[in-house]
XYZ file of C-alpha atoms in Angstrom:
505
model
C -0.011 0.366 -0.039
C 2.897 2.431 0.865
C 4.153 1.944 -2.281
C 1.078 2.349 -4.113
C 1.301 5.482 -2.332
C 4.562 6.431 -4.112
C 3.786 5.693 -7.252
C 0.559 7.445 -7.171
C 2.303 10.960 -5.465
C 5.423 10.061 -8.357
C 2.630 10.478 -11.309
C 0.821 13.300 -9.662
C 4.183 15.110 -9.906
C 4.923 14.268 -13.466
C 1.596 14.889 -13.978
C 2.003 18.086 -12.518
C 5.198 18.709 -14.644
C 3.821 18.257 -17.885
C 1.177 20.263 -16.827
C 3.514 22.223 -16.211
C 4.666 23.030 -20.052
C 1.631 22.797 -21.722
C 0.787 25.718 -19.460
C 4.061 27.667 -20.758
C 3.439 26.664 -23.975
C -0.501 28.461 -23.659
C 1.777 31.761 -22.878
C 3.423 31.664 -26.243
C -0.373 32.614 -28.269
C -3.024 34.833 -27.874
C -5.558 32.364 -28.188
C -4.825 29.484 -27.283
C -6.537 25.863 -28.009
C -7.281 23.840 -24.615
C -7.184 20.550 -25.629
C -8.929 17.825 -23.848
C -6.061 16.187 -22.464
C -4.612 18.866 -20.555
C -8.830 20.019 -19.497
C -8.295 16.009 -17.745
C -4.969 16.239 -16.822
C -5.614 20.129 -14.616
C -8.958 18.068 -13.159
C -7.291 15.185 -11.782
C -4.349 18.053 -10.580
C -7.176 19.675 -8.265
C -6.869 16.332 -5.761
C -3.538 17.445 -4.815
C -4.268 21.572 -4.162
C -0.100 21.943 -3.264
C 0.231 21.083 -7.138
C -2.801 22.197 -8.508
C -1.883 25.945 -6.951
C 1.818 25.618 -9.300
C -0.286 24.833 -12.195
C -2.715 27.597 -11.741
C 0.591 30.379 -11.101
C 2.587 29.122 -13.887
C -0.838 29.452 -15.924
C -1.052 33.247 -14.116
C 2.623 34.305 -15.092
C 2.859 33.006 -18.268
C -0.997 35.050 -19.738
C 0.842 37.942 -17.480
C 4.040 38.419 -19.886
C 1.704 36.991 -22.535
C -0.998 40.320 -21.926
C 1.760 42.492 -21.073
C 3.111 42.441 -24.310
C 0.071 42.429 -26.629
C -1.129 45.462 -25.215
C 1.883 47.237 -25.424
C 1.659 46.196 -28.716
C -1.756 47.109 -29.027
C -1.003 49.921 -27.909
C 2.635 50.827 -29.768
C 2.729 48.332 -33.392
C -1.500 47.755 -34.719
C -1.856 44.369 -35.455
C -1.097 42.284 -37.900
C -0.531 44.690 -40.846
C -0.611 47.652 -39.228
C -4.711 46.499 -38.777
C -6.421 47.568 -36.802
C -4.029 51.120 -36.357
C -2.204 51.314 -33.040
C -3.978 53.060 -30.502
C -1.681 55.961 -29.923
C -2.081 56.934 -32.770
C -6.223 58.419 -31.805
C -3.775 60.140 -28.237
C -4.186 63.530 -29.548
C -8.541 62.507 -29.633
C -8.457 61.889 -25.454
C -11.498 60.248 -25.262
C -11.366 58.229 -28.054
C -7.972 57.225 -27.056
C -9.067 56.272 -23.339
C -12.297 54.783 -24.975
C -9.262 52.283 -27.017
C -7.433 51.342 -24.159
C -10.505 50.384 -22.282
C -11.930 48.705 -25.250
C -9.270 46.812 -25.457
C -8.497 45.105 -22.116
C -12.258 44.762 -21.299
C -12.791 41.830 -24.515
C -8.305 41.214 -23.439
C -10.735 40.068 -20.473
C -13.642 38.550 -21.872
C -11.566 36.193 -22.968
C -8.854 35.907 -20.874
C -11.861 34.351 -18.866
C -13.032 31.639 -20.602
C -9.739 30.187 -20.952
C -8.941 30.527 -17.035
C -12.696 28.914 -17.068
C -12.512 26.270 -19.590
C -8.671 25.496 -18.452
C -9.253 25.626 -13.653
C -12.693 25.254 -13.041
C -14.950 23.980 -15.691
C -17.885 23.861 -13.672
C -18.305 27.367 -14.011
C -18.780 27.378 -17.531
C -22.680 27.878 -17.815
C -22.548 31.554 -14.637
C -21.434 34.234 -15.685
C -20.942 37.452 -14.237
C -21.826 37.935 -10.695
C -23.087 34.856 -10.243
C -19.754 32.815 -11.006
C -17.926 34.993 -8.631
C -19.929 34.734 -6.065
C -19.465 30.459 -6.472
C -15.501 31.154 -6.933
C -14.757 34.641 -5.704
C -12.000 35.397 -3.433
C -12.653 34.048 -0.015
C -14.753 30.776 -2.338
C -11.422 28.163 -3.320
C -9.059 30.164 -1.614
C -9.836 29.268 1.810
C -9.021 25.203 0.674
C -5.596 26.620 -0.145
C -6.518 26.857 -4.047
C -6.422 29.339 -7.023
C -9.817 31.042 -7.241
C -10.046 32.067 -11.062
C -10.758 36.251 -9.620
C -7.391 35.736 -8.526
C -5.961 34.008 -11.741
C -7.001 36.827 -13.436
C -6.097 39.512 -11.286
C -2.706 38.209 -11.579
C -3.149 38.516 -15.383
C -3.887 42.216 -15.840
C -1.550 43.375 -13.068
C 0.762 43.894 -15.780
C -1.499 46.063 -18.018
C -2.174 48.409 -14.670
C 1.044 50.625 -15.030
C 0.627 51.349 -19.432
C -2.682 51.472 -18.785
C -2.591 54.444 -15.829
C 0.628 56.347 -17.325
C -1.000 56.995 -20.386
C -4.385 58.260 -18.668
C -2.518 60.544 -16.700
C -0.742 61.391 -19.241
C -3.888 62.723 -21.218
C -5.701 64.707 -17.833
C -2.148 66.189 -17.584
C -2.750 67.483 -21.443
C -5.384 70.637 -19.852
C -9.207 69.000 -21.648
C -11.560 70.634 -21.456
C -14.543 70.670 -19.100
C -16.965 68.381 -21.239
C -13.941 66.358 -22.316
C -13.515 65.801 -18.237
C -16.692 64.955 -17.670
C -16.875 62.284 -20.928
C -13.874 60.850 -19.663
C -15.088 60.512 -16.380
C -18.455 58.998 -17.103
C -16.256 56.839 -19.648
C -14.229 55.318 -16.917
C -16.800 55.287 -14.267
C -18.656 52.345 -17.031
C -16.069 50.388 -17.607
C -15.293 50.427 -13.936
C -18.673 48.536 -13.114
C -18.423 46.673 -16.878
C -14.384 44.949 -15.487
C -15.340 44.260 -12.310
C -18.628 42.155 -13.902
C -15.867 39.846 -14.950
C -13.239 40.335 -13.058
C -13.950 41.378 -9.470
C -13.969 44.403 -7.331
C -11.328 43.804 -5.394
C -8.471 43.924 -7.639
C -5.156 45.651 -9.868
C -7.295 46.211 -12.680
C -10.458 47.549 -10.744
C -8.351 49.739 -8.913
C -6.201 51.213 -10.655
C -9.796 52.801 -13.413
C -11.772 53.796 -10.236
C -8.574 56.147 -9.505
C -8.127 57.220 -12.517
C -12.172 57.722 -12.385
C -11.283 59.802 -9.317
C -8.687 62.273 -11.047
C -10.577 62.902 -14.200
C -13.798 63.417 -12.291
C -10.981 65.792 -9.818
C -9.807 67.563 -13.293
C -13.772 68.318 -14.081
C -14.329 69.945 -10.501
C -10.879 71.760 -10.714
C -11.555 73.172 -13.933
C -15.413 74.009 -12.582
C -13.864 76.028 -9.733
C -10.980 78.167 -11.146
C -13.427 79.028 -13.318
C -15.686 79.805 -10.865
C -13.113 82.052 -9.171
C -12.016 83.907 -12.691
C -15.777 84.963 -12.526
C -15.513 86.490 -8.861
C -12.095 87.651 -9.104
C -13.661 89.744 -12.007
C -17.329 90.610 -11.365
C -19.346 91.816 -13.925
C -20.791 95.464 -14.129
C -24.831 96.070 -14.372
C -26.230 96.616 -17.892
C -28.019 99.973 -17.598
C -31.753 97.734 -18.970
C -30.654 95.649 -16.157
C -30.201 92.595 -18.147
C -27.740 89.346 -16.902
C -24.158 89.282 -18.073
C -23.366 87.454 -20.385
C -21.808 85.328 -17.964
C -24.923 83.274 -17.514
C -25.602 82.567 -20.547
C -22.053 81.584 -20.978
C -23.118 79.362 -18.555
C -26.052 77.809 -19.231
C -24.888 77.511 -22.524
C -22.554 75.295 -20.447
C -25.227 73.095 -18.044
C -27.322 72.199 -21.025
C -24.271 70.582 -22.716
C -23.271 68.674 -19.439
C -27.046 67.549 -19.468
C -26.958 66.515 -22.241
C -24.002 64.405 -21.637
C -24.748 63.082 -18.405
C -28.891 62.050 -20.120
C -26.984 60.030 -22.767
C -23.933 58.565 -20.749
C -24.154 54.174 -21.091
C -25.484 53.004 -17.774
C -24.118 49.493 -16.713
C -26.448 47.279 -15.373
C -25.313 47.298 -11.916
C -24.141 50.770 -11.884
C -26.456 54.026 -11.761
C -25.879 57.525 -12.971
C -23.504 59.221 -10.251
C -25.048 61.945 -7.841
C -25.879 65.297 -11.236
C -26.366 67.889 -8.252
C -23.006 69.133 -7.496
C -22.490 69.672 -10.941
C -24.941 71.962 -11.158
C -23.901 73.970 -7.828
C -20.134 73.786 -9.127
C -20.719 75.716 -11.651
C -23.848 78.033 -11.437
C -23.500 78.414 -7.617
C -19.906 81.014 -8.883
C -22.461 82.750 -11.058
C -25.189 83.518 -8.978
C -22.442 85.087 -5.816
C -21.344 87.208 -8.945
C -24.720 88.660 -9.718
C -25.795 88.999 -5.633
C -22.205 90.906 -5.785
C -22.982 92.886 -8.898
C -25.851 93.942 -7.093
C -24.701 94.909 -4.024
C -22.389 97.251 -6.259
C -25.153 98.138 -7.841
C -27.481 99.488 -4.558
C -24.253 101.204 -3.168
C -23.420 103.188 -5.589
C -27.547 105.021 -5.679
C -27.602 104.649 -1.287
C -24.013 106.539 -2.069
C -25.554 109.250 -5.176
C -29.066 109.171 -2.752
C -26.831 110.763 0.460
C -25.489 113.927 -1.996
C -28.771 114.652 -2.802
C -29.972 114.978 0.825
C -26.857 116.515 2.616
C -27.407 119.070 -0.217
C -30.776 119.847 0.304
C -30.928 123.216 1.671
C -34.654 122.742 2.899
C -34.349 120.813 6.206
C -38.079 121.132 6.886
C -40.048 118.773 7.967
C -41.497 116.406 5.589
C -45.240 115.676 7.052
C -45.312 120.035 7.363
C -45.008 119.721 3.466
C -47.296 120.542 1.232
C -49.255 117.593 -0.992
C -47.595 120.009 -4.210
C -44.686 120.124 -2.973
C -45.282 116.393 -2.024
C -45.750 115.535 -5.538
C -43.458 118.265 -7.753
C -40.467 115.560 -6.866
C -38.789 115.718 -10.680
C -38.172 111.700 -8.902
C -41.018 110.032 -11.002
C -42.622 107.234 -8.674
C -42.367 104.749 -11.867
C -38.351 105.800 -11.382
C -36.624 102.464 -9.975
C -35.110 103.259 -6.734
C -30.872 101.614 -6.790
C -32.236 99.452 -4.281
C -35.091 97.951 -6.054
C -33.283 98.675 -9.148
C -30.184 96.022 -7.152
C -32.884 93.628 -6.904
C -34.529 93.643 -10.810
C -30.899 92.877 -11.649
C -30.922 90.026 -9.354
C -34.649 88.823 -10.403
C -32.917 89.081 -14.559
C -30.067 86.545 -12.903
C -31.797 83.904 -11.494
C -34.328 84.247 -14.493
C -32.057 83.497 -16.920
C -30.435 80.964 -15.573
C -33.552 78.750 -14.563
C -35.809 79.257 -17.403
C -33.910 77.108 -19.739
C -33.668 74.879 -16.895
C -37.161 74.142 -16.435
C -38.042 70.590 -17.435
C -34.985 69.332 -17.178
C -35.225 66.299 -14.582
C -31.621 66.367 -13.323
C -31.822 70.568 -12.070
C -35.076 69.818 -10.777
C -33.811 70.600 -6.683
C -31.795 73.073 -8.086
C -34.403 75.251 -9.821
C -36.936 74.639 -7.319
C -34.546 76.879 -5.022
C -34.439 79.535 -8.302
C -38.248 79.606 -7.976
C -37.312 79.810 -4.220
C -35.109 82.911 -4.761
C -37.071 84.690 -7.019
C -40.138 84.510 -5.420
C -38.248 85.876 -2.106
C -36.664 88.898 -4.255
C -40.124 89.698 -5.618
C -41.746 90.228 -2.558
C -38.702 92.919 -0.837
C -38.613 94.426 -4.332
C -42.981 95.213 -3.802
C -42.303 95.898 0.123
C -39.349 98.407 -1.232
C -41.099 100.408 -4.023
C -44.976 99.577 -1.458
C -42.832 101.660 1.387
C -41.156 104.223 -1.968
C -44.833 105.258 -2.443
C -45.948 105.210 0.721
C -43.405 107.656 1.910
C -43.227 109.399 -1.359
C -46.882 110.556 0.212
C -46.065 110.759 3.510
C -47.247 108.116 4.637
C -44.822 105.524 5.554
C -44.758 106.861 9.440
C -48.410 107.478 9.008
C -48.460 103.687 9.838
C -47.718 102.318 12.603
C -50.115 104.233 13.804
C -53.171 103.771 11.941
C -52.273 99.254 12.838
C -51.602 100.350 16.005
C -54.617 102.231 16.911
C -57.097 98.967 18.231
C -54.042 96.799 20.074
C -54.966 99.679 22.602
C -57.849 99.949 24.880
C -57.416 103.790 26.500
C -55.320 104.652 23.080
C -55.752 108.822 22.683
C -58.108 108.487 19.274
C -55.854 108.970 16.299
C -57.416 112.593 14.919
C -55.490 114.118 18.076
C -52.446 112.938 17.343
C -50.145 115.437 15.013
C -48.702 112.540 13.149
C -52.509 111.462 12.154
C -54.294 114.768 12.399
C -56.989 115.168 10.446
C -55.121 118.246 7.829
C -52.194 115.564 7.908
C -53.860 113.076 6.573
C -56.255 115.515 3.869
C -52.288 116.199 1.972
C -51.152 112.280 3.021
C -54.362 110.955 1.130
C -54.610 113.624 -1.674
C -51.271 112.774 -3.244
C -52.128 109.137 -2.636
C -54.643 109.514 -5.346
C -53.001 111.243 -7.199
C -50.495 108.704 -7.998
C -53.029 105.729 -7.715
C -55.200 107.577 -10.827
C -52.602 108.232 -11.992
C -52.952 111.520 -12.922
C -49.836 112.935 -10.741
C -46.980 110.659 -11.227
C -47.664 106.576 -12.290
C -47.315 103.771 -10.032
C -43.997 101.367 -11.178
C -44.868 98.718 -14.013
C -41.713 96.848 -13.048
C -40.542 96.697 -16.969
C -37.086 95.810 -16.416
C -38.433 92.706 -15.393
C -37.186 89.699 -18.380
C -39.537 87.895 -17.730
C -43.624 89.307 -18.334
C -44.725 86.681 -15.397
C -42.709 88.016 -13.202
C -43.452 91.364 -14.558
C -47.064 91.008 -13.677
C -46.555 88.854 -10.532
C -44.524 91.938 -8.796
C -47.261 94.874 -10.433
C -49.915 92.364 -9.018
C -48.586 91.933 -5.631
C -48.160 96.063 -5.353
C -51.587 96.745 -6.005
C -52.669 94.358 -3.013
C -50.797 95.983 -0.831
C -51.028 99.534 -1.484
C -55.084 98.604 -1.969
C -54.215 96.458 1.936
C -52.105 99.167 3.397
C -55.240 102.714 2.038
C -58.031 99.295 3.741
C -56.553 99.889 6.705
C -56.288 103.579 6.389
C -60.314 103.843 5.549
C -61.075 102.259 8.625
C -59.828 104.119 11.020
C -61.050 106.960 10.109
C -64.317 105.633 9.620
C -63.813 104.599 13.513
C -65.316 107.349 16.011
C -63.149 105.824 17.956
C -60.509 107.723 16.401
C -62.316 111.262 15.996
C -61.936 112.146 12.810
C -64.930 115.028 12.345
C -65.663 115.107 8.698
C -64.261 110.916 7.525
C -66.323 111.114 4.469
C -64.482 114.407 2.999
C -60.714 112.634 4.166
C -61.444 108.785 2.666
C -63.115 110.662 -0.433
C -63.093 106.359 -1.634
C -63.674 103.584 -0.102
C -61.233 100.459 -0.764
C -63.366 98.555 -3.503
C -62.931 101.845 -5.768
C -59.580 101.784 -5.044
C -59.179 98.152 -5.462
C -61.156 98.275 -9.425
C -59.297 101.808 -9.893
C -55.906 99.663 -9.061
C -57.295 96.544 -10.177
C -56.018 94.302 -7.419
């Protein structure tokens, strides 16, 4: 029995040497055929895991060297007779260059995997992709000291990682455009998933592709960052017509191109589209910031000009004592917006010029909703400012706090007895108010410089509603007997309904 064991071990060793010799021959050809005899011999060797491991390592090393040579040849010399052409002839075209290298590696992986499965694990031939990986992954046979298909393939493709990585890094260092770096990042991500289906995730080639994908993505965001920084260094001046600066149009045009690319990118079955929100933010946030800076500069210019005018105004009289003629003969028409309101109109124009082209773009839904909220808030502030401006021109602005508070205190003095809201004061102010509202003395702002008709209409309606509400408060206060106005009808000549009708509120 002992002699039989000795003979058997000797036979296994001879079989192992023969298999190793046959495996060496496999390394010499691109697409080797595995004979039935070799398959049978490898299958027998599985009875001796140590010997089987030697053979598997021999196969891995042979194919590793062969694949490295084939990859370098495909890059530099091309196919037989120069066809297909060497991949490096496309080095000037980053997308095609990187795409063809990845395509070559993917195709080589499919054929190498087929060879290794036939040779080392013929039972797995019916399986494919992820199922196969689960059955013969690193946690499987390797626990018994046997090499699995994944580790053999990983070893074979290790050699191709460096030449591939060096070339992709050169492409990224050649300063590709924003669109090209975005497409490169997407292409690398697609192949990360596709190749990991055949090879396994924690492998040299997959890790290399993932790290290059990260580098491409970093290149893309770096370009966006420096673009934003350049914008913020040289903020645009506000145009006379308050239209958005060219940076808005250019940024949106670029974003729409990126969205187009994103929507048409290939997505493998096991992967999902990357989150696009960071791209939108990185591109648009600096543009919005620069518009806000320009608007702020516009506002401060206006306040300086106003301070200059008021300080040189010789009449230091209290505004309350001036007559209605003085109020209405101000050479600044009511329909001319203040510097602060102009800066708001400019900002609304900028935000709506960003929002409008993105409507209906699914990936931008969240950003568009944020823009809508910002625009609505700015419209509210704009309307409030203009309402306050009109009430101030009529002299009503400083009367409104008294009018709003009159009903809140039980022992409050009648409004007619307070100097600010005396009949004479209110008469002058309301006369001015009627003049502006009816259009006989100046006109209400129509926000002509708001470029989106819907927003212009919203602002006009908001202004009309707010003025009507203010008038209704004044009307109620004057008509209230507790406020002791001797002849309320002579003060409030129009009912709130009439004012609403005039204002179309």
